[in-house]
Coordinates of C-alpha atoms in Angstrom, one line a residue:
Chain A
M1 CA 0.3 0.1 0.1
S2 CA 1.3 3.3 -1.1
L3 CA 0.5 6.9 -0.3
T4 CA -2.2 8.4 -2.3
R5 CA -2.0 12.2 -3.6
E6 CA -4.5 13.1 -1.4
E7 CA -2.9 12.0 1.8
V8 CA 0.2 13.7 0.9
E9 CA -1.7 17.0 0.2
K10 CA -3.6 16.8 3.5
V11 CA -0.1 16.1 5.4
S12 CA 1.3 19.2 3.7
L13 CA -1.6 21.4 4.8
L14 CA -1.0 19.9 8.6
A15 CA 2.7 20.7 8.3
R16 CA 2.0 24.4 6.7
L17 CA 3.7 23.3 3.6
R18 CA 2.4 24.9 0.3
L19 CA 3.3 22.5 -2.5
S20 CA 3.1 23.1 -6.2
E21 CA 1.5 20.8 -8.5
A22 CA 4.7 19.2 -9.4
E23 CA 5.9 19.0 -6.0
L24 CA 2.9 17.3 -4.9
D25 CA 3.6 14.7 -7.6
Q26 CA 7.3 14.2 -6.3
M27 CA 6.5 14.0 -2.8
T28 CA 3.8 11.4 -3.4
R29 CA 6.5 9.4 -5.4
Q30 CA 9.3 9.8 -2.7
L31 CA 7.4 9.6 0.5
G32 CA 5.7 6.7 -1.0
T33 CA 8.9 5.1 -1.5
I34 CA 9.6 5.7 2.3
V35 CA 6.5 4.3 3.5
E36 CA 6.7 1.2 1.0
Y37 CA 10.3 0.7 2.9
V38 CA 9.2 0.9 6.3
E39 CA 6.1 -1.4 5.3
L40 CA 8.8 -4.2 4.8
I41 CA 8.8 -4.6 8.6
A42 CA 5.2 -5.3 8.7
E43 CA 6.3 -8.8 7.2
V44 CA 8.4 -9.8 10.5
D45 CA 6.3 -11.8 12.8
T46 CA 6.2 -9.7 15.9
T47 CA 4.2 -12.2 17.9
G48 CA 4.7 -12.0 21.5
V49 CA 7.1 -9.0 21.1
E50 CA 6.4 -6.1 23.5
P51 CA 5.9 -2.5 21.4
M52 CA 9.0 -0.7 21.9
A53 CA 8.5 2.8 23.4
H54 CA 12.1 4.3 23.1
V55 CA 15.4 3.0 21.2
A56 CA 17.3 3.3 24.3
D57 CA 16.7 0.6 27.2
V58 CA 16.9 3.3 29.8
A59 CA 13.8 4.6 31.9
N60 CA 13.3 7.3 34.8
V61 CA 15.6 9.9 33.8
F62 CA 14.6 12.8 36.0
R63 CA 16.0 16.1 37.3
D64 CA 15.2 17.6 40.6
D65 CA 12.5 20.4 40.9
E66 CA 15.0 23.3 41.3
V67 CA 14.8 26.8 39.1
R68 CA 17.5 27.5 37.1
P69 CA 18.3 30.7 35.8
S70 CA 16.0 31.6 32.6
L71 CA 17.5 33.6 29.3
P72 CA 17.6 37.3 29.6
R73 CA 14.7 38.3 27.6
D74 CA 16.2 40.4 24.9
E75 CA 18.1 37.2 24.0
A76 CA 15.0 34.8 24.2
L77 CA 13.1 37.5 21.8
R78 CA 16.2 38.2 19.4
G79 CA 15.6 35.4 17.0
A80 CA 11.6 36.3 16.8
P81 CA 10.7 37.8 13.3
N82 CA 8.7 40.7 15.3
H83 CA 8.7 41.6 19.0
D84 CA 8.0 44.9 21.2
D85 CA 10.5 44.1 24.0
E86 CA 8.3 42.7 26.0
C87 CA 6.3 40.1 23.9
Y88 CA 6.8 38.1 20.6
R89 CA 4.4 39.8 17.8
V90 CA 2.5 37.4 15.6
P91 CA -0.2 37.7 13.0
A92 CA -3.8 38.3 15.1
V93 CA -4.9 35.0 17.0
M94 CA -8.6 35.1 17.1
G95 CA -11.1 32.8 18.5
D96 CA -9.7 31.0 21.6
Chain B
M1 CA -44.0 21.1 26.3
S2 CA -40.7 19.9 25.7
K3 CA -39.6 15.9 25.3
P4 CA -38.3 14.0 28.2
H5 CA -34.7 14.2 27.9
E6 CA -31.5 13.2 30.1
V7 CA -28.4 15.6 30.3
I8 CA -25.0 14.2 29.4
I9 CA -22.0 16.0 31.1
G10 CA -18.5 15.2 30.9
L11 CA -15.6 17.3 32.3
E12 CA -11.9 18.3 31.4
I13 CA -9.6 19.8 34.1
H14 CA -6.4 20.9 33.5
V15 CA -4.6 21.4 37.0
Q16 CA -1.2 23.3 37.3
L17 CA 1.1 21.1 39.7
A18 CA 2.3 22.8 42.5
T19 CA 6.2 22.6 41.4
R20 CA 8.6 25.2 41.5
S21 CA 10.0 24.7 38.0
K22 CA 8.6 23.6 34.7
L23 CA 8.1 20.0 33.7
F24 CA 11.3 19.8 31.5
C25 CA 13.5 22.8 32.1
G26 CA 14.5 24.7 35.1
C27 CA 12.5 27.6 34.4
S28 CA 10.5 29.2 37.3
T29 CA 6.9 28.6 37.2
Q30 CA 6.1 31.7 39.6
F31 CA 2.7 33.3 38.2
G32 CA 2.7 37.1 37.7
A33 CA 6.4 37.6 36.3
E34 CA 7.1 39.7 33.3
P35 CA 6.6 38.4 30.1
N36 CA 9.1 36.1 28.5
T37 CA 11.3 36.3 31.7
Q38 CA 11.0 32.8 32.7
T39 CA 11.9 31.1 29.4
C40 CA 15.1 29.0 28.2
P41 CA 16.0 27.3 25.1
V42 CA 14.2 24.2 26.1
C43 CA 10.7 25.6 27.0
I44 CA 11.0 28.0 23.7
G45 CA 11.7 25.1 21.4
M46 CA 15.2 25.7 20.3
P47 CA 16.7 23.0 18.1
G48 CA 19.3 20.9 19.9
T49 CA 17.7 21.1 23.4
L50 CA 16.8 18.4 25.4
P51 CA 13.6 17.9 27.7
V52 CA 14.4 16.1 31.0
M53 CA 11.4 15.4 33.5
N54 CA 10.7 17.0 36.3
R55 CA 10.8 14.1 39.4
R56 CA 8.4 16.3 41.5
A57 CA 5.8 16.5 39.0
Y58 CA 5.6 13.0 38.5
E59 CA 5.4 12.2 42.0
L60 CA 2.4 15.0 42.5
A61 CA 0.6 13.4 39.6
V62 CA 1.1 10.1 41.1
R63 CA 0.1 11.1 44.3
T64 CA -3.2 12.8 43.0
A65 CA -3.8 9.3 40.9
A66 CA -3.7 7.6 43.9
A67 CA -6.2 9.8 45.8
L68 CA -8.7 9.3 43.0
D69 CA -8.6 5.4 43.2
C70 CA -7.0 5.4 39.7
E71 CA -5.2 2.4 38.2
I72 CA -1.6 3.5 38.1
A73 CA 0.3 2.4 35.1
E74 CA 3.8 0.6 35.9
F75 CA 5.0 2.0 32.5
T76 CA 4.5 5.5 31.0
K77 CA 5.7 7.1 28.1
W78 CA 5.7 10.5 26.7
D79 CA 4.3 11.5 23.0
R80 CA 4.1 14.7 20.7
K81 CA 1.0 16.1 19.8
N82 CA 1.7 18.2 16.5
Y83 CA -0.1 21.2 15.9
Y84 CA 0.6 24.8 15.0
Y85 CA -0.3 27.6 17.5
P86 CA 1.4 30.8 18.3
D87 CA 1.7 29.7 21.7
L88 CA 3.3 26.6 21.0
P89 CA 6.8 27.2 20.2
K90 CA 8.0 23.5 19.5
A91 CA 4.8 23.1 17.2
Y92 CA 4.1 20.2 19.3
Q93 CA 2.9 19.7 23.0
I94 CA 4.4 16.8 24.9
S95 CA 1.7 14.9 26.6
Q96 CA 0.4 11.6 27.0
Y97 CA -1.5 9.6 24.2
D98 CA -2.0 5.7 24.5
L99 CA 0.2 4.9 27.9
P100 CA -1.0 7.7 30.4
F101 CA 0.3 7.5 33.9
S102 CA -3.2 6.5 35.0
E103 CA -6.5 5.4 34.2
N104 CA -10.2 4.8 35.6
G105 CA -10.6 5.8 39.1
G106 CA -13.3 8.1 40.1
L107 CA -14.7 10.6 42.8
L108 CA -17.9 10.4 45.0
V109 CA -19.7 13.8 44.5
H110 CA -21.7 14.7 47.8
D111 CA -24.1 17.6 48.2
P112 CA -23.8 19.3 51.6
K113 CA -27.3 20.7 51.2
Q114 CA -28.5 17.1 49.8
Q115 CA -30.4 18.5 46.8
I116 CA -29.0 15.6 45.2
E117 CA -28.1 11.5 46.3
P118 CA -24.1 11.1 46.3
R119 CA -22.9 9.9 43.0
F120 CA -19.8 8.2 41.9
I121 CA -18.6 9.9 39.0
R122 CA -15.8 7.8 37.0
L123 CA -12.9 9.1 35.4
I124 CA -11.2 8.1 31.9
R125 CA -7.7 9.0 32.8
V126 CA -5.5 11.6 34.4
H127 CA -2.3 12.3 32.3
L128 CA 0.6 14.7 32.5
E129 CA 1.5 17.2 29.9
E130 CA 3.3 20.7 29.4
D131 CA 1.2 23.9 29.1
A132 CA 1.4 26.2 26.2
G133 CA 2.0 29.9 26.1
K134 CA -0.5 32.8 26.4
S135 CA -1.8 34.8 23.5
M136 CA -3.2 38.3 23.9
H137 CA -4.9 40.1 21.4
D138 CA -3.8 43.8 21.7
E139 CA -7.0 45.6 20.8
A140 CA -6.4 48.6 22.7
A141 CA -3.0 49.5 20.5
G142 CA -5.4 49.0 17.5
R143 CA -2.9 46.7 16.1
D144 CA -4.0 43.5 14.3
D145 CA -1.5 41.5 15.8
S146 CA -1.2 39.3 18.8
R147 CA 1.4 39.2 21.7
I148 CA 2.8 36.3 23.0
D149 CA 4.4 35.4 26.5
L150 CA 5.9 32.1 26.7
N151 CA 6.4 32.3 30.7
R152 CA 3.6 29.5 31.3
A153 CA 4.8 27.5 28.3
G154 CA 6.2 23.9 29.6
T155 CA 4.6 24.5 33.0
P156 CA 3.3 20.9 34.2
L157 CA -0.5 20.1 34.0
M158 CA -2.4 17.4 34.9
E159 CA -5.3 16.8 32.9
V160 CA -8.2 15.0 34.7
V161 CA -11.1 13.6 32.3
T162 CA -14.3 12.4 33.5
Q163 CA -16.7 9.8 32.2
P164 CA -20.0 11.1 30.8
D165 CA -21.3 10.3 34.0
I166 CA -22.5 13.8 35.4
R167 CA -26.3 14.5 34.8
T168 CA -27.0 17.9 35.9
P169 CA -25.0 21.4 36.0
L170 CA -25.5 21.5 39.7
E171 CA -23.6 17.9 39.9
A172 CA -20.8 19.3 37.8
R173 CA -20.1 22.2 40.2
L174 CA -20.2 19.9 43.2
F175 CA -17.9 17.4 41.2
L176 CA -15.5 20.4 40.8
T177 CA -15.9 21.7 44.2
E178 CA -14.9 18.0 45.5
L179 CA -12.2 17.6 43.2
K180 CA -10.7 21.0 44.0
L181 CA -10.8 20.3 47.9
V182 CA -9.1 16.8 47.2
L183 CA -6.4 18.2 45.4
T184 CA -6.0 21.1 48.1
Y185 CA -5.9 18.6 50.7
L186 CA -3.0 16.7 48.7
G187 CA -1.0 20.1 48.2
V188 CA -0.6 19.0 44.6
S189 CA -1.9 22.1 43.2
D190 CA -3.2 25.7 44.6
C191 CA -6.4 25.3 42.2
N192 CA -6.2 29.3 41.6
M193 CA -8.8 29.5 38.9
Q194 CA -7.8 33.4 38.6
E195 CA -4.3 32.6 37.7
G196 CA -5.2 29.6 35.6
S197 CA -3.9 26.8 37.8
L198 CA -7.4 25.2 37.3
R199 CA -9.3 25.3 34.1
V200 CA -12.3 23.6 33.0
D201 CA -13.9 22.5 29.8
A202 CA -17.2 21.0 29.8
N203 CA -18.7 18.6 27.2
I204 CA -22.3 18.5 26.8
N205 CA -25.4 16.7 25.0
L206 CA -28.6 15.2 25.6
H207 CA -30.0 11.8 25.3
V208 CA -33.9 12.7 24.1
D209 CA -36.6 10.2 24.6
E210 CA -38.5 9.6 21.6
G211 CA -41.2 7.3 22.5
G212 CA -38.8 5.0 23.8
E213 CA -36.1 5.1 21.5
T214 CA -33.0 7.4 22.8
V215 CA -31.5 10.0 20.7
A216 CA -28.4 11.6 21.2
T217 CA -27.9 15.2 20.5
P218 CA -24.4 16.5 18.7
I219 CA -21.8 16.9 21.7
V220 CA -20.7 20.7 22.3
E221 CA -17.9 21.7 24.0
V222 CA -18.0 24.7 26.1
K223 CA -15.0 26.8 27.0
N224 CA -13.9 30.2 29.0
L225 CA -15.5 28.6 32.3
N226 CA -13.7 30.9 34.8
S227 CA -15.7 30.0 37.9
F228 CA -17.2 26.8 39.3
R229 CA -20.5 29.0 39.0
A230 CA -20.0 29.9 35.5
V231 CA -19.5 26.0 34.7
E232 CA -22.9 25.7 36.4
R233 CA -24.3 28.7 34.4
A234 CA -23.2 27.6 31.3
L235 CA -24.2 24.2 31.5
E236 CA -27.9 25.2 32.6
Y237 CA -27.9 27.8 29.5
E238 CA -26.5 25.0 26.9
A239 CA -29.1 22.2 28.0
V240 CA -32.1 24.4 27.0
R241 CA -30.3 25.9 24.0
Q242 CA -29.7 22.2 22.9
L243 CA -33.1 21.0 23.4
D244 CA -34.1 24.1 21.4
V245 CA -32.0 23.4 18.5
Y246 CA -33.0 19.4 18.5
E247 CA -36.5 20.5 18.5
E248 CA -36.3 22.8 15.7
T249 CA -33.6 20.8 13.5
G250 CA -33.4 17.5 14.6
Q251 CA -29.7 17.0 14.3
R252 CA -28.3 14.0 16.1
I253 CA -25.0 13.3 16.8
G254 CA -23.0 12.8 13.8
D255 CA -25.1 14.8 11.7
V256 CA -22.6 17.8 12.4
P257 CA -19.1 18.4 13.5
K258 CA -18.8 18.5 17.3
Q259 CA -18.9 22.3 17.9
T260 CA -17.0 24.4 20.7
R261 CA -18.4 27.4 22.3
G262 CA -17.4 29.9 24.4
W263 CA -19.4 31.4 27.8
D264 CA -20.0 34.6 28.0
D265 CA -20.4 35.0 32.0
A266 CA -21.4 38.5 31.6
A267 CA -23.9 38.1 29.0
G268 CA -24.9 34.7 30.2
V269 CA -24.8 32.9 26.8
S270 CA -22.6 30.8 24.9
R271 CA -21.0 31.4 21.5
A272 CA -20.1 29.4 18.8
M273 CA -16.4 29.8 18.3
R274 CA -14.7 29.8 15.1
H275 CA -14.0 26.5 13.8
K276 CA -10.5 25.3 13.3
E277 CA -9.4 25.1 9.7
E278 CA -9.0 21.4 9.8
S279 CA -10.4 18.6 11.7
S280 CA -7.9 17.8 14.6
D281 CA -5.3 15.5 13.2
Y282 CA -2.5 15.6 16.1
R283 CA -0.5 13.0 14.6
Y284 CA 0.5 11.8 18.1
F285 CA 3.8 9.8 18.1
P286 CA 6.5 8.7 21.0
D287 CA 8.8 11.7 22.1
P288 CA 12.3 10.2 21.1
D289 CA 13.6 13.0 23.4
L290 CA 11.9 11.6 26.6
V291 CA 12.8 8.0 27.8
P292 CA 9.8 6.4 29.6
V293 CA 9.0 6.1 33.3
R294 CA 8.6 3.0 35.1
I295 CA 7.1 2.6 38.9
T296 CA 7.3 -0.6 40.9
A297 CA 4.2 -2.0 42.3
E298 CA 5.8 -1.4 45.6
Q299 CA 6.2 2.2 45.2
I300 CA 2.3 2.2 43.6
A301 CA 1.3 0.9 47.1
A302 CA 3.5 3.3 49.0
A303 CA 2.0 6.1 46.9
R304 CA -1.7 4.7 47.9
A305 CA -0.5 4.2 51.5
A306 CA 0.6 8.2 51.7
V307 CA -2.5 9.6 50.4
G308 CA -3.9 9.8 54.3
E309 CA -7.5 10.7 54.8
R310 CA -9.6 12.4 52.0
P311 CA -12.2 14.9 52.6
A312 CA -15.0 12.5 52.4
E313 CA -13.4 10.1 54.9
L314 CA -12.7 13.0 57.3
R315 CA -16.3 14.2 57.0
A316 CA -17.6 10.4 57.7
R317 CA -15.1 10.4 60.7
L318 CA -16.3 13.6 62.2
E319 CA -19.7 12.5 61.9
R320 CA -19.3 9.0 63.2
E321 CA -16.9 9.9 65.8
F322 CA -18.2 13.3 67.3
G323 CA -21.9 13.1 66.2
L324 CA -21.6 16.2 63.7
G325 CA -24.6 16.7 61.0
G326 CA -23.5 16.8 57.4
Y327 CA -23.7 20.4 57.1
D328 CA -21.3 20.9 60.3
S329 CA -18.5 18.0 59.0
D330 CA -18.7 19.8 55.4
V331 CA -18.1 23.4 56.9
I332 CA -15.3 22.1 58.9
V333 CA -13.4 19.9 56.5
N334 CA -13.7 22.7 53.5
G335 CA -11.8 24.8 56.0
G336 CA -8.8 22.7 55.2
R337 CA -6.5 20.0 57.0
E338 CA -5.4 22.3 59.7
L339 CA -8.8 23.0 60.4
V340 CA -9.8 19.8 60.9
D341 CA -6.9 18.8 63.2
Y342 CA -7.7 21.8 65.3
F343 CA -11.2 20.5 65.7
L344 CA -10.0 17.0 66.4
E345 CA -7.9 18.5 69.1
L346 CA -10.6 20.6 70.9
A347 CA -13.2 18.2 70.3
E348 CA -10.8 15.2 72.2
R349 CA -9.9 17.6 74.7
A350 CA -13.5 19.1 75.5
G351 CA -15.1 15.4 75.2
D352 CA -18.0 17.2 72.9
G353 CA -17.8 17.4 69.7
K354 CA -21.0 19.3 69.1
L355 CA -19.8 22.0 71.4
A356 CA -16.4 22.3 69.9
S357 CA -18.0 22.4 66.4
N358 CA -20.6 25.4 67.7
W359 CA -17.4 27.2 68.9
L360 CA -15.2 26.4 65.8
Q361 CA -17.8 27.5 63.6
Q362 CA -19.4 30.4 65.4
D363 CA -16.2 32.0 67.0
V364 CA -13.0 30.7 65.8
M365 CA -13.9 30.8 62.1
R366 CA -15.7 34.0 62.2
A367 CA -12.4 35.4 63.9
L368 CA -10.1 34.0 61.2
N369 CA -12.6 35.3 58.6
D370 CA -12.4 38.9 60.3
R371 CA -8.9 39.0 60.6
A372 CA -8.2 37.3 57.3
I373 CA -5.8 34.6 59.0
T374 CA -5.4 31.0 58.8
I375 CA -5.7 28.5 61.6
G376 CA -2.2 28.4 62.0
E377 CA -2.1 31.8 62.7
Y378 CA -5.0 31.8 65.3
P379 CA -3.7 32.8 68.7
V380 CA -5.6 30.7 70.8
S381 CA -4.5 26.8 70.9
A382 CA -6.9 24.1 70.7
A383 CA -5.9 23.1 74.3
A384 CA -6.5 26.6 75.7
L385 CA -9.9 26.8 74.0
A386 CA -10.5 23.3 75.4
E387 CA -10.2 24.6 78.9
L388 CA -12.6 27.5 78.4
L389 CA -15.2 25.1 76.7
A390 CA -14.9 23.0 79.7
K391 CA -15.8 25.9 82.2
V392 CA -18.7 26.6 79.9
K393 CA -19.8 23.2 80.1
G394 CA -19.4 23.0 83.7
G395 CA -21.6 25.8 84.2
E396 CA -18.7 28.3 85.6
L397 CA -19.3 30.7 82.4
D398 CA -22.4 31.1 80.5
R399 CA -21.8 31.4 76.4
N400 CA -21.8 35.2 76.3
R401 CA -19.3 35.4 79.2
G402 CA -17.3 32.6 77.7
R403 CA -17.2 34.9 74.4
D404 CA -16.0 37.7 76.4
V405 CA -13.0 35.4 77.7
L406 CA -12.3 34.1 74.2
A407 CA -11.8 37.6 72.8
D408 CA -9.7 38.5 75.7
M409 CA -7.6 35.3 75.0
E410 CA -7.3 36.2 71.2
A411 CA -6.5 39.7 72.0
H412 CA -3.8 39.1 74.4
G413 CA -2.8 35.7 74.0
R414 CA -3.5 34.7 77.5
G415 CA -4.8 31.6 78.8
V416 CA -8.0 31.1 80.3
E417 CA -7.7 31.7 84.0
A418 CA -5.4 34.8 82.9
A419 CA -8.3 36.1 80.7
M420 CA -10.9 35.5 83.6
A421 CA -8.8 37.3 86.1
S422 CA -8.3 40.1 83.6
L423 CA -12.1 40.5 83.4
G424 CA -12.3 40.2 87.1
I425 CA -14.5 37.2 86.7
E426 CA -14.1 35.2 89.9
S427 CA -16.3 32.4 90.4
V428 CA -18.8 33.4 93.3
D429 CA -18.8 31.3 96.3
D430 CA -22.1 29.6 97.0
D431 CA -22.8 31.6 100.6
A432 CA -22.4 34.9 98.6
L433 CA -24.6 33.6 96.0
V434 CA -27.4 32.4 98.2
A435 CA -27.1 36.2 100.2
L436 CA -27.5 37.7 97.0
C437 CA -30.5 35.8 96.1
R438 CA -32.2 36.6 99.5
E439 CA -31.4 40.1 98.9
L440 CA -33.2 40.2 95.8
I441 CA -36.2 38.1 96.9
A442 CA -36.6 40.5 99.8
A443 CA -36.5 43.7 97.6
N444 CA -38.9 42.2 94.6
P445 CA -42.0 40.9 96.4
A446 CA -44.1 41.6 93.2
I447 CA -41.9 38.8 91.0
V448 CA -42.0 36.5 94.1
A449 CA -45.8 36.5 94.0
D450 CA -45.8 36.1 90.0
V451 CA -43.4 33.1 90.5
Q452 CA -45.6 31.7 93.4
A453 CA -48.7 32.1 91.1
G454 CA -46.7 29.6 88.5
K455 CA -45.1 32.0 86.4
A456 CA -41.4 30.6 86.7
K457 CA -40.6 33.0 83.8
A458 CA -40.9 35.7 86.3
A459 CA -37.6 34.7 87.7
G460 CA -35.9 35.9 84.7
A461 CA -35.9 39.4 85.9
L462 CA -34.2 38.4 89.3
I463 CA -31.3 37.0 87.2
G464 CA -31.0 40.4 85.4
Q465 CA -30.7 42.2 88.4
A466 CA -28.3 39.6 89.8
R467 CA -26.0 40.2 87.1
Q468 CA -26.0 44.0 87.5
K469 CA -25.1 43.7 91.1
N470 CA -22.2 40.9 90.3
P471 CA -21.5 40.3 86.8
N472 CA -19.7 37.0 87.7
V473 CA -22.7 35.4 88.9
N474 CA -24.0 32.3 86.8
P475 CA -27.2 32.8 85.6
G476 CA -28.4 29.3 85.8
E477 CA -27.5 29.0 89.5
V478 CA -29.2 32.3 90.2
R479 CA -32.3 31.0 88.7
R480 CA -31.9 27.5 90.8
I481 CA -31.3 29.0 94.0
C482 CA -34.1 31.8 93.9
L483 CA -36.6 29.2 92.7
E484 CA -35.7 26.7 95.7
L485 CA -35.8 29.9 98.3
I486 CA -39.3 31.2 96.9
E487 CA -40.8 27.5 97.2
A488 CA -39.5 27.1 100.8
M489 CA -41.1 30.4 101.8

């Protein structure tokens, strides 16, 4: 089972990517190859194998609840396309 | 005449956990800081950063799950919930999808006013996730952009999701009140709604009885609920509105997509909110940056054992061991664990639960309220108040004199004896009391005649006069002696 063009269109919308018709065709083909490759795994009999949640066989990595210094505000805002020295400025958020 | 129907309500509650630092980084969670002063590369989603789980957040979450009788998973993991929103810097929220740290459980909802029967509301799950930032639309400046403050991004949240077991708006409010009380007792959150530490969304629809067939109406999610009272009002409004819509359109669940409505508390109406551009497709997948958490059965058992008495159990104990009514036990338990402990010591020492409850509610709690202090700051210890109650119970002081003494104890931090001495209260010896009564009887032949004529009430006037002559006399004693003397005449 490969990817359909409609599926790629939907994923590109979710990823906020505007693809041209040509790019859509190309992506459908390329992503399809990747999906097909991953589907090879489905041929392996996994009866009795526990699903893996993480590649590293480690658990319980914690830090103590201690406050550490935050970034200076000007440094935090510096990379933003738009800010007013206090907040990030973004196109209007309406609704909720 | 509207069709018979049942109201179906489920709640989603987000609770900010009482940690000092964020869920996956060391930034402070302190409320009220200047915008964007509590962020770091981890919580503003810079590439190449690595989140590390806050141990305390996990512990508080497990404590809550234990108190809500949830099944606690021995294995839990973290997932990315992907969506674009300006207040979500990573474009995904770290949350829990298929393996939350706890499931099931529930909470018994009770009503101190007994308008409803106690009901057990089941929970679907309790999971952990990080909060998003805050967006503010800058209308005052007349600009068409929004301001984003990311101080809150990454703050630990616990999401509690109920089954759609709630049947009335009142029940929804009572559930939230009890949940908040439990969380407050556990110390896992300050539950401050004004500061956003506790947020509620409600899902509601109707099951309409169409001549034996049950028809479900479309589910509506109600947001912008800023108080428990607002939750109740919004749901009352919504139940009526949905029935109207159903009777007008006949729309059933599945006919239209799930709608989100915002509650306008001032106007008392809900309004449709703008639909997201596409239906939610969060493309959850396990977060490769975070390793899973394992907890042993022994650790889970220890967490359950550490929960202690929950509010419902405390209420039951106050009623069982001290004979209090449901209303009184509710008032005391709502006052918090410290107040309950004060009551327990007071009632034990005084040997009278009802007397202790009366004084606690009518005098101590009033004083706490007037002075805006907690029971921990109240100057009169339970032991000292118990001594005062012993004197009231023994007839040495009446209620009003007892109040004077308590006021003096509060004001000067003195013990009962010292307070009584400073007010000039001494116990009047029996001979002096009898002499005083004889004097009053001799001076009031008209009252004596009334009493002899069978009007025992007339003796009240003698008591008043006795207190004028000596404020320390016990009114009950004066009455008893006067009546005895008159009878012997």
